[in-house]
Amino acid sequence: MARLLAAGASARAADERGRSALLAAVQNRHAEVARTLLLAGADVNLKDTDANSPFLLAAATGQADMVRLALAHGADLASTDRYDGTALIAASQHGHVEVVKLLLKAGVAVDHVNDLGWTALLEAVILGDGSTRYEETVQLLLDAGADANLADREGVSPTRHARERGYKTMVKMLMRVRGH
């Protein structure tokens, strides 16, 4: 990659679907290639026709080192995917604890609501499997001020979703925050 860039290749070039070399590097988990492209001026926020950006993809796939790099190179904390979900929503959905920590520290909005009517907290409860990593994700979100009373479009709270799924530890966490 360094040789291509030295020979005049653009770090910002994209194909007909808007996929940049940086997006491909993140997708294929080639951290060194991504680092080289970023140092050459690649854009962490450039979206393809599916509204994927290197920053959003790194968060969704749990690539903490790449998220750190993206944050250091101007990642747009308010950027959203095709479902209007933030990087925090995507990371929470998949229980990527380290990425959730990074994004919360960086200041990504904790209660952003996506097109499905879900927040990061709802995604962690509804789409998670109740395992330790999802419990940690829920606790991190609550510690960051996530609204435990913010229900989905049908009026179902995170607590009720957790109870219906048998996630006892999450129910306790959510009830503590709700003051019950």
mmCIF file of N, CA and C in Angstrom, residues 26-154:
data_model
loop_
_atom_site.group_PDB
_atom_site.id
_atom_site.type_symbol
_atom_site.label_atom_id
_atom_site.label_comp_id
_atom_site.label_asym_id
_atom_site.label_seq_id
_atom_site.Cartn_x
_atom_site.Cartn_y
_atom_site.Cartn_z
ATOM 1 N N VAL A 26 -10.683 -2.019 6.533
ATOM 2 C CA VAL A 26 -11.410 -2.280 7.779
ATOM 3 C C VAL A 26 -12.230 -3.559 7.644
ATOM 4 N N GLN A 27 -12.917 -3.702 6.525
ATOM 5 C CA GLN A 27 -13.746 -4.885 6.291
ATOM 6 C C GLN A 27 -12.923 -6.173 6.355
ATOM 7 N N ASN A 28 -11.710 -6.112 5.855
ATOM 8 C CA ASN A 28 -10.833 -7.288 5.830
ATOM 9 C C ASN A 28 -9.871 -7.357 7.012
ATOM 10 N N ARG A 29 -10.053 -6.435 7.952
ATOM 11 C CA ARG A 29 -9.263 -6.399 9.190
ATOM 12 C C ARG A 29 -7.759 -6.270 8.944
ATOM 13 N N HIS A 30 -7.412 -5.422 8.004
ATOM 14 C CA HIS A 30 -6.005 -5.146 7.704
ATOM 15 C C HIS A 30 -5.618 -3.822 8.375
ATOM 16 N N ALA A 31 -5.297 -3.909 9.652
ATOM 17 C CA ALA A 31 -5.036 -2.723 10.461
ATOM 18 C C ALA A 31 -3.867 -1.896 9.948
ATOM 19 N N GLU A 32 -2.795 -2.544 9.524
ATOM 20 C CA GLU A 32 -1.627 -1.789 9.052
ATOM 21 C C GLU A 32 -1.930 -1.049 7.754
ATOM 22 N N VAL A 33 -2.678 -1.676 6.869
ATOM 23 C CA VAL A 33 -3.082 -1.005 5.626
ATOM 24 C C VAL A 33 -3.962 0.191 5.974
ATOM 25 N N ALA A 34 -4.895 -0.001 6.895
ATOM 26 C CA ALA A 34 -5.771 1.091 7.316
ATOM 27 C C ALA A 34 -4.965 2.241 7.908
ATOM 28 N N ARG A 35 -4.013 1.922 8.750
ATOM 29 C CA ARG A 35 -3.166 2.952 9.366
ATOM 30 C C ARG A 35 -2.400 3.736 8.292
ATOM 31 N N THR A 36 -1.847 3.031 7.319
ATOM 32 C CA THR A 36 -1.114 3.676 6.223
ATOM 33 C C THR A 36 -2.032 4.614 5.445
ATOM 34 N N LEU A 37 -3.239 4.145 5.152
ATOM 35 C CA LEU A 37 -4.200 4.969 4.411
ATOM 36 C C LEU A 37 -4.612 6.203 5.211
ATOM 37 N N LEU A 38 -4.836 6.037 6.496
ATOM 38 C CA LEU A 38 -5.206 7.180 7.332
ATOM 39 C C LEU A 38 -4.096 8.219 7.373
ATOM 40 N N LEU A 39 -2.872 7.761 7.507
ATOM 41 C CA LEU A 39 -1.743 8.696 7.527
ATOM 42 C C LEU A 39 -1.580 9.415 6.194
ATOM 43 N N ALA A 40 -2.090 8.789 5.126
ATOM 44 C CA ALA A 40 -2.021 9.402 3.793
ATOM 45 C C ALA A 40 -3.253 10.258 3.488
ATOM 46 N N GLY A 41 -4.151 10.400 4.462
ATOM 47 C CA GLY A 41 -5.291 11.290 4.277
ATOM 48 C C GLY A 41 -6.625 10.642 3.970
ATOM 49 N N ALA A 42 -6.748 9.335 4.128
ATOM 50 C CA ALA A 42 -8.036 8.671 3.897
ATOM 51 C C ALA A 42 -9.070 9.193 4.891
ATOM 52 N N ASP A 43 -10.329 9.182 4.482
ATOM 53 C CA ASP A 43 -11.428 9.736 5.268
ATOM 54 C C ASP A 43 -12.166 8.625 6.018
ATOM 55 N N VAL A 44 -12.143 8.666 7.356
ATOM 56 C CA VAL A 44 -12.812 7.642 8.167
ATOM 57 C C VAL A 44 -14.329 7.757 8.106
ATOM 58 N N ASN A 45 -14.827 8.884 7.600
ATOM 59 C CA ASN A 45 -16.266 9.125 7.559
ATOM 60 C C ASN A 45 -16.886 8.925 6.182
ATOM 61 N N LEU A 46 -16.066 8.648 5.170
ATOM 62 C CA LEU A 46 -16.573 8.490 3.802
ATOM 63 C C LEU A 46 -17.471 7.260 3.724
ATOM 64 N N LYS A 47 -18.725 7.485 3.301
ATOM 65 C CA LYS A 47 -19.697 6.387 3.245
ATOM 66 C C LYS A 47 -19.843 5.848 1.835
ATOM 67 N N ASP A 48 -20.090 4.540 1.768
ATOM 68 C CA ASP A 48 -20.392 3.928 0.475
ATOM 69 C C ASP A 48 -21.895 4.068 0.208
ATOM 70 N N THR A 49 -22.375 3.475 -0.866
ATOM 71 C CA THR A 49 -23.787 3.617 -1.225
ATOM 72 C C THR A 49 -24.723 2.921 -0.233
ATOM 73 N N ASP A 50 -24.185 2.070 0.630
ATOM 74 C CA ASP A 50 -24.980 1.413 1.674
ATOM 75 C C ASP A 50 -24.888 2.148 3.011
ATOM 76 N N ALA A 51 -24.273 3.329 3.008
ATOM 77 C CA ALA A 51 -24.094 4.170 4.199
ATOM 78 C C ALA A 51 -23.130 3.573 5.219
ATOM 79 N N ASN A 52 -22.223 2.723 4.762
ATOM 80 C CA ASN A 52 -21.158 2.204 5.625
ATOM 81 C C ASN A 52 -19.954 3.127 5.524
ATOM 82 N N SER A 53 -19.353 3.425 6.645
ATOM 83 C CA SER A 53 -18.088 4.164 6.655
ATOM 84 C C SER A 53 -17.068 3.311 7.399
ATOM 85 N N PRO A 54 -15.790 3.593 7.216
ATOM 86 C CA PRO A 54 -14.777 2.842 7.970
ATOM 87 C C PRO A 54 -14.999 2.914 9.485
ATOM 88 N N PHE A 55 -15.370 4.086 9.981
ATOM 89 C CA PHE A 55 -15.617 4.265 11.413
ATOM 90 C C PHE A 55 -16.792 3.410 11.884
ATOM 91 N N LEU A 56 -17.920 3.499 11.188
ATOM 92 C CA LEU A 56 -19.101 2.729 11.585
ATOM 93 C C LEU A 56 -18.847 1.227 11.501
ATOM 94 N N LEU A 57 -18.168 0.800 10.442
ATOM 95 C CA LEU A 57 -17.877 -0.626 10.266
ATOM 96 C C LEU A 57 -16.928 -1.139 11.349
ATOM 97 N N ALA A 58 -15.927 -0.352 11.686
ATOM 98 C CA ALA A 58 -14.989 -0.757 12.739
ATOM 99 C C ALA A 58 -15.722 -0.945 14.065
ATOM 100 N N ALA A 59 -16.650 -0.046 14.369
ATOM 101 C CA ALA A 59 -17.426 -0.165 15.610
ATOM 102 C C ALA A 59 -18.329 -1.391 15.576
ATOM 103 N N ALA A 60 -19.005 -1.605 14.457
ATOM 104 C CA ALA A 60 -19.943 -2.729 14.332
ATOM 105 C C ALA A 60 -19.246 -4.080 14.399
ATOM 106 N N THR A 61 -18.001 -4.121 13.958
ATOM 107 C CA THR A 61 -17.270 -5.393 13.928
ATOM 108 C C THR A 61 -16.307 -5.556 15.107
ATOM 109 N N GLY A 62 -16.361 -4.629 16.046
ATOM 110 C CA GLY A 62 -15.584 -4.778 17.275
ATOM 111 C C GLY A 62 -14.096 -4.557 17.146
ATOM 112 N N GLN A 63 -13.685 -3.775 16.177
ATOM 113 C CA GLN A 63 -12.258 -3.519 15.965
ATOM 114 C C GLN A 63 -11.819 -2.304 16.795
ATOM 115 N N ALA A 64 -11.545 -2.548 18.066
ATOM 116 C CA ALA A 64 -11.225 -1.464 18.997
ATOM 117 C C ALA A 64 -10.033 -0.626 18.542
ATOM 118 N N ASP A 65 -8.976 -1.258 18.072
ATOM 119 C CA ASP A 65 -7.805 -0.495 17.619
ATOM 120 C C ASP A 65 -8.153 0.401 16.439
ATOM 121 N N MET A 66 -8.975 -0.101 15.537
ATOM 122 C CA MET A 66 -9.387 0.701 14.386
ATOM 123 C C MET A 66 -10.300 1.845 14.825
ATOM 124 N N VAL A 67 -11.156 1.603 15.799
ATOM 125 C CA VAL A 67 -12.012 2.668 16.328
ATOM 126 C C VAL A 67 -11.143 3.753 16.959
ATOM 127 N N ARG A 68 -10.121 3.349 17.716
ATOM 128 C CA ARG A 68 -9.191 4.332 18.297
ATOM 129 C C ARG A 68 -8.558 5.186 17.201
ATOM 130 N N LEU A 69 -8.094 4.521 16.147
ATOM 131 C CA LEU A 69 -7.494 5.240 15.014
ATOM 132 C C LEU A 69 -8.495 6.191 14.375
ATOM 133 N N ALA A 70 -9.699 5.705 14.159
ATOM 134 C CA ALA A 70 -10.737 6.535 13.540
ATOM 135 C C ALA A 70 -11.036 7.757 14.403
ATOM 136 N N LEU A 71 -11.142 7.553 15.706
ATOM 137 C CA LEU A 71 -11.400 8.675 16.611
ATOM 138 C C LEU A 71 -10.262 9.689 16.559
ATOM 139 N N ALA A 72 -9.041 9.194 16.471
ATOM 140 C CA ALA A 72 -7.871 10.079 16.399
ATOM 141 C C ALA A 72 -7.781 10.814 15.065
ATOM 142 N N HIS A 73 -8.491 10.303 14.051
ATOM 143 C CA HIS A 73 -8.446 10.915 12.722
ATOM 144 C C HIS A 73 -9.781 11.538 12.321
ATOM 145 N N GLY A 74 -10.506 12.051 13.303
ATOM 146 C CA GLY A 74 -11.683 12.856 13.007
ATOM 147 C C GLY A 74 -12.987 12.126 12.778
ATOM 148 N N ALA A 75 -13.166 10.968 13.378
ATOM 149 C CA ALA A 75 -14.437 10.256 13.221
ATOM 150 C C ALA A 75 -15.597 11.145 13.661
ATOM 151 N N ASP A 76 -16.652 11.144 12.869
ATOM 152 C CA ASP A 76 -17.858 11.914 13.162
ATOM 153 C C ASP A 76 -18.703 11.119 14.154
ATOM 154 N N LEU A 77 -18.766 11.586 15.395
ATOM 155 C CA LEU A 77 -19.467 10.861 16.451
ATOM 156 C C LEU A 77 -20.969 10.775 16.211
ATOM 157 N N ALA A 78 -21.510 11.680 15.409
ATOM 158 C CA ALA A 78 -22.947 11.687 15.121
ATOM 159 C C ALA A 78 -23.288 10.921 13.845
ATOM 160 N N SER A 79 -22.291 10.375 13.181
ATOM 161 C CA SER A 79 -22.508 9.648 11.930
ATOM 162 C C SER A 79 -23.425 8.453 12.161
ATOM 163 N N THR A 80 -24.293 8.194 11.174
ATOM 164 C CA THR A 80 -25.222 7.070 11.290
ATOM 165 C C THR A 80 -25.194 6.198 10.045
ATOM 166 N N ASP A 81 -25.637 4.955 10.225
ATOM 167 C CA ASP A 81 -25.701 3.991 9.128
ATOM 168 C C ASP A 81 -27.058 4.077 8.418
ATOM 169 N N ARG A 82 -27.333 3.133 7.545
ATOM 170 C CA ARG A 82 -28.574 3.191 6.758
ATOM 171 C C ARG A 82 -29.825 3.032 7.609
ATOM 172 N N TYR A 83 -29.684 2.588 8.847
ATOM 173 C CA TYR A 83 -30.818 2.464 9.767
ATOM 174 C C TYR A 83 -30.848 3.622 10.764
ATOM 175 N N ASP A 84 -30.044 4.650 10.503
ATOM 176 C CA ASP A 84 -29.888 5.805 11.379
ATOM 177 C C ASP A 84 -29.328 5.401 12.745
ATOM 178 N N GLY A 85 -28.526 4.350 12.748
ATOM 179 C CA GLY A 85 -27.884 3.911 13.982
ATOM 180 C C GLY A 85 -26.473 4.455 14.085
ATOM 181 N N THR A 86 -26.106 4.869 15.271
ATOM 182 C CA THR A 86 -24.750 5.370 15.518
ATOM 183 C C THR A 86 -23.777 4.208 15.690
ATOM 184 N N ALA A 87 -22.514 4.550 15.759
ATOM 185 C CA ALA A 87 -21.478 3.544 16.030
ATOM 186 C C ALA A 87 -21.739 2.867 17.373
ATOM 187 N N LEU A 88 -22.250 3.622 18.344
ATOM 188 C CA LEU A 88 -22.541 3.058 19.664
ATOM 189 C C LEU A 88 -23.668 2.034 19.592
ATOM 190 N N ILE A 89 -24.683 2.313 18.808
ATOM 191 C CA ILE A 89 -25.781 1.353 18.656
ATOM 192 C C ILE A 89 -25.254 0.060 18.048
ATOM 193 N N ALA A 90 -24.455 0.175 17.000
ATOM 194 C CA ALA A 90 -23.911 -1.023 16.340
ATOM 195 C C ALA A 90 -23.009 -1.819 17.276
ATOM 196 N N ALA A 91 -22.155 -1.141 18.006
ATOM 197 C CA ALA A 91 -21.253 -1.833 18.937
ATOM 198 C C ALA A 91 -22.033 -2.495 20.069
ATOM 199 N N SER A 92 -23.067 -1.831 20.550
ATOM 200 C CA SER A 92 -23.889 -2.379 21.635
ATOM 201 C C SER A 92 -24.678 -3.591 21.167
ATOM 202 N N GLN A 93 -25.185 -3.528 19.956
ATOM 203 C CA GLN A 93 -25.942 -4.639 19.376
ATOM 204 C C GLN A 93 -25.126 -5.926 19.381
ATOM 205 N N HIS A 94 -23.835 -5.784 19.152
ATOM 206 C CA HIS A 94 -22.959 -6.954 19.061
ATOM 207 C C HIS A 94 -22.175 -7.232 20.349
ATOM 208 N N GLY A 95 -22.409 -6.433 21.387
ATOM 209 C CA GLY A 95 -21.730 -6.656 22.660
ATOM 210 C C GLY A 95 -20.234 -6.429 22.617
ATOM 211 N N HIS A 96 -19.805 -5.455 21.833
ATOM 212 C CA HIS A 96 -18.376 -5.147 21.728
ATOM 213 C C HIS A 96 -17.993 -4.177 22.856
ATOM 214 N N VAL A 97 -17.727 -4.740 24.020
ATOM 215 C CA VAL A 97 -17.523 -3.978 25.248
ATOM 216 C C VAL A 97 -16.425 -2.926 25.112
ATOM 217 N N GLU A 98 -15.269 -3.306 24.606
ATOM 218 C CA GLU A 98 -14.151 -2.361 24.498
ATOM 219 C C GLU A 98 -14.505 -1.192 23.581
ATOM 220 N N VAL A 99 -15.187 -1.467 22.499
ATOM 221 C CA VAL A 99 -15.596 -0.408 21.571
ATOM 222 C C VAL A 99 -16.644 0.488 22.228
ATOM 223 N N VAL A 100 -17.580 -0.099 22.949
ATOM 224 C CA VAL A 100 -18.590 0.692 23.663
ATOM 225 C C VAL A 100 -17.897 1.658 24.624
ATOM 226 N N LYS A 101 -16.909 1.174 25.359
ATOM 227 C CA LYS A 101 -16.155 2.041 26.280
ATOM 228 C C LYS A 101 -15.523 3.212 25.540
ATOM 229 N N LEU A 102 -14.871 2.921 24.421
ATOM 230 C CA LEU A 102 -14.211 3.975 23.640
ATOM 231 C C LEU A 102 -15.207 5.013 23.143
ATOM 232 N N LEU A 103 -16.330 4.549 22.638
ATOM 233 C CA LEU A 103 -17.326 5.457 22.068
ATOM 234 C C LEU A 103 -17.990 6.308 23.142
ATOM 235 N N LEU A 104 -18.267 5.719 24.285
ATOM 236 C CA LEU A 104 -18.845 6.495 25.382
ATOM 237 C C LEU A 104 -17.860 7.553 25.863
ATOM 238 N N LYS A 105 -16.609 7.171 25.997
ATOM 239 C CA LYS A 105 -15.577 8.129 26.418
ATOM 240 C C LYS A 105 -15.438 9.264 25.404
ATOM 241 N N ALA A 106 -15.592 8.939 24.119
ATOM 242 C CA ALA A 106 -15.476 9.950 23.061
ATOM 243 C C ALA A 106 -16.686 10.876 23.009
ATOM 244 N N GLY A 107 -17.805 10.432 23.571
ATOM 245 C CA GLY A 107 -18.982 11.291 23.622
ATOM 246 C C GLY A 107 -20.094 10.991 22.634
ATOM 247 N N VAL A 108 -20.155 9.780 22.107
ATOM 248 C CA VAL A 108 -21.266 9.420 21.223
ATOM 249 C C VAL A 108 -22.556 9.464 22.047
ATOM 250 N N ALA A 109 -23.609 10.028 21.473
ATOM 251 C CA ALA A 109 -24.891 10.169 22.170
ATOM 252 C C ALA A 109 -25.408 8.812 22.632
ATOM 253 N N VAL A 110 -25.671 8.697 23.922
ATOM 254 C CA VAL A 110 -26.047 7.409 24.504
ATOM 255 C C VAL A 110 -27.507 7.044 24.235
ATOM 256 N N ASP A 111 -28.380 8.027 24.065
ATOM 257 C CA ASP A 111 -29.805 7.746 23.873
ATOM 258 C C ASP A 111 -30.308 8.050 22.468
ATOM 259 N N HIS A 112 -29.421 8.048 21.484
ATOM 260 C CA HIS A 112 -29.854 8.237 20.091
ATOM 261 C C HIS A 112 -30.838 7.119 19.734
ATOM 262 N N VAL A 113 -31.917 7.478 19.042
ATOM 263 C CA VAL A 113 -32.932 6.500 18.631
ATOM 264 C C VAL A 113 -32.812 6.285 17.129
ATOM 265 N N ASN A 114 -32.680 5.016 16.716
ATOM 266 C CA ASN A 114 -32.533 4.703 15.288
ATOM 267 C C ASN A 114 -33.899 4.559 14.604
ATOM 268 N N ASP A 115 -33.883 4.209 13.326
ATOM 269 C CA ASP A 115 -35.123 4.089 12.551
ATOM 270 C C ASP A 115 -36.059 3.000 13.068
ATOM 271 N N LEU A 116 -35.533 2.041 13.809
ATOM 272 C CA LEU A 116 -36.370 0.987 14.395
ATOM 273 C C LEU A 116 -37.028 1.448 15.691
ATOM 274 N N GLY A 117 -36.599 2.628 16.167
ATOM 275 C CA GLY A 117 -37.111 3.134 17.430
ATOM 276 C C GLY A 117 -36.337 2.616 18.628
ATOM 277 N N TRP A 118 -35.118 2.149 18.380
ATOM 278 C CA TRP A 118 -34.305 1.557 19.435
ATOM 279 C C TRP A 118 -33.062 2.397 19.729
ATOM 280 N N THR A 119 -32.680 2.389 20.998
ATOM 281 C CA THR A 119 -31.432 3.002 21.459
ATOM 282 C C THR A 119 -30.365 1.912 21.559
ATOM 283 N N ALA A 120 -29.163 2.316 21.915
ATOM 284 C CA ALA A 120 -28.089 1.337 22.139
ATOM 285 C C ALA A 120 -28.475 0.369 23.257
ATOM 286 N N LEU A 121 -29.122 0.882 24.301
ATOM 287 C CA LEU A 121 -29.545 0.036 25.415
ATOM 288 C C LEU A 121 -30.563 -1.007 24.952
ATOM 289 N N LEU A 122 -31.557 -0.575 24.202
ATOM 290 C CA LEU A 122 -32.554 -1.520 23.687
ATOM 291 C C LEU A 122 -31.913 -2.561 22.775
ATOM 292 N N GLU A 123 -30.993 -2.135 21.927
ATOM 293 C CA GLU A 123 -30.329 -3.081 21.015
ATOM 294 C C GLU A 123 -29.536 -4.132 21.798
ATOM 295 N N ALA A 124 -28.850 -3.702 22.846
ATOM 296 C CA ALA A 124 -28.065 -4.652 23.647
ATOM 297 C C ALA A 124 -28.969 -5.683 24.321
ATOM 298 N N VAL A 125 -30.139 -5.250 24.764
ATOM 299 C CA VAL A 125 -31.069 -6.165 25.424
ATOM 300 C C VAL A 125 -31.783 -7.046 24.400
ATOM 301 N N ILE A 126 -32.348 -6.431 23.368
ATOM 302 C CA ILE A 126 -33.185 -7.157 22.406
ATOM 303 C C ILE A 126 -32.368 -8.069 21.494
ATOM 304 N N LEU A 127 -31.264 -7.563 20.975
ATOM 305 C CA LEU A 127 -30.485 -8.329 20.002
ATOM 306 C C LEU A 127 -29.329 -9.105 20.624
ATOM 307 N N GLY A 128 -29.042 -8.832 21.884
ATOM 308 C CA GLY A 128 -27.993 -9.566 22.581
ATOM 309 C C GLY A 128 -28.483 -10.935 23.021
ATOM 310 N N ASP A 129 -27.581 -11.696 23.606
ATOM 311 C CA ASP A 129 -27.942 -13.049 24.045
ATOM 312 C C ASP A 129 -27.949 -13.189 25.569
ATOM 313 N N GLY A 130 -27.844 -12.054 26.269
ATOM 314 C CA GLY A 130 -27.880 -12.087 27.725
ATOM 315 C C GLY A 130 -26.588 -12.526 28.385
ATOM 316 N N SER A 131 -25.554 -12.763 27.586
ATOM 317 C CA SER A 131 -24.271 -13.212 28.131
ATOM 318 C C SER A 131 -23.564 -12.076 28.871
ATOM 319 N N THR A 132 -22.448 -12.417 29.484
ATOM 320 C CA THR A 132 -21.683 -11.453 30.275
ATOM 321 C C THR A 132 -21.324 -10.210 29.472
ATOM 322 N N ARG A 133 -20.932 -10.387 28.217
ATOM 323 C CA ARG A 133 -20.533 -9.201 27.442
ATOM 324 C C ARG A 133 -21.712 -8.258 27.217
ATOM 325 N N TYR A 134 -22.907 -8.798 27.098
ATOM 326 C CA TYR A 134 -24.081 -7.935 26.955
ATOM 327 C C TYR A 134 -24.464 -7.311 28.289
ATOM 328 N N GLU A 135 -24.281 -8.039 29.374
ATOM 329 C CA GLU A 135 -24.504 -7.455 30.695
ATOM 330 C C GLU A 135 -23.537 -6.295 30.921
ATOM 331 N N GLU A 136 -22.278 -6.483 30.550
ATOM 332 C CA GLU A 136 -21.284 -5.410 30.676
ATOM 333 C C GLU A 136 -21.669 -4.215 29.812
ATOM 334 N N THR A 137 -22.134 -4.490 28.605
ATOM 335 C CA THR A 137 -22.553 -3.419 27.704
ATOM 336 C C THR A 137 -23.696 -2.625 28.322
ATOM 337 N N VAL A 138 -24.698 -3.320 28.835
ATOM 338 C CA VAL A 138 -25.837 -2.655 29.474
ATOM 339 C C VAL A 138 -25.360 -1.808 30.649
ATOM 340 N N GLN A 139 -24.475 -2.349 31.480
ATOM 341 C CA GLN A 139 -23.990 -1.595 32.635
ATOM 342 C C GLN A 139 -23.223 -0.348 32.203
ATOM 343 N N LEU A 140 -22.388 -0.483 31.185
ATOM 344 C CA LEU A 140 -21.650 0.682 30.676
ATOM 345 C C LEU A 140 -22.605 1.763 30.187
ATOM 346 N N LEU A 141 -23.625 1.362 29.457
ATOM 347 C CA LEU A 141 -24.600 2.328 28.941
ATOM 348 C C LEU A 141 -25.350 3.006 30.083
ATOM 349 N N LEU A 142 -25.757 2.231 31.075
ATOM 350 C CA LEU A 142 -26.451 2.807 32.231
ATOM 351 C C LEU A 142 -25.538 3.754 33.000
ATOM 352 N N ASP A 143 -24.289 3.356 33.197
ATOM 353 C CA ASP A 143 -23.323 4.215 33.894
ATOM 354 C C ASP A 143 -23.089 5.519 33.144
ATOM 355 N N ALA A 144 -23.254 5.485 31.825
ATOM 356 C CA ALA A 144 -23.060 6.681 30.997
ATOM 357 C C ALA A 144 -24.330 7.529 30.917
ATOM 358 N N GLY A 145 -25.375 7.097 31.605
ATOM 359 C CA GLY A 145 -26.597 7.896 31.648
ATOM 360 C C GLY A 145 -27.699 7.473 30.701
ATOM 361 N N ALA A 146 -27.604 6.282 30.127
ATOM 362 C CA ALA A 146 -28.677 5.811 29.247
ATOM 363 C C ALA A 146 -29.994 5.794 30.021
ATOM 364 N N ASP A 147 -31.054 6.218 29.366
ATOM 365 C CA ASP A 147 -32.376 6.280 29.976
ATOM 366 C C ASP A 147 -32.998 4.883 29.994
ATOM 367 N N ALA A 148 -33.065 4.281 31.169
ATOM 368 C CA ALA A 148 -33.608 2.927 31.316
ATOM 369 C C ALA A 148 -35.115 2.886 31.125
ATOM 370 N N ASN A 149 -35.756 4.045 31.078
ATOM 371 C CA ASN A 149 -37.205 4.112 30.887
ATOM 372 C C ASN A 149 -37.592 4.375 29.439
ATOM 373 N N LEU A 150 -36.609 4.624 28.586
ATOM 374 C CA LEU A 150 -36.890 4.945 27.185
ATOM 375 C C LEU A 150 -37.319 3.676 26.455
ATOM 376 N N ALA A 151 -38.614 3.593 26.166
ATOM 377 C CA ALA A 151 -39.199 2.395 25.568
ATOM 378 C C ALA A 151 -39.092 2.415 24.050
ATOM 379 N N ASP A 152 -39.365 1.261 23.453
ATOM 380 C CA ASP A 152 -39.397 1.169 21.991
ATOM 381 C C ASP A 152 -40.718 1.753 21.466
ATOM 382 N N ARG A 153 -40.942 1.679 20.168
ATOM 383 C CA ARG A 153 -42.145 2.266 19.562
ATOM 384 C C ARG A 153 -43.446 1.658 20.077
ATOM 385 N N GLU A 154 -43.373 0.424 20.542
ATOM 386 C CA GLU A 154 -44.565 -0.244 21.063
ATOM 387 C C GLU A 154 -44.767 0.029 22.554
#
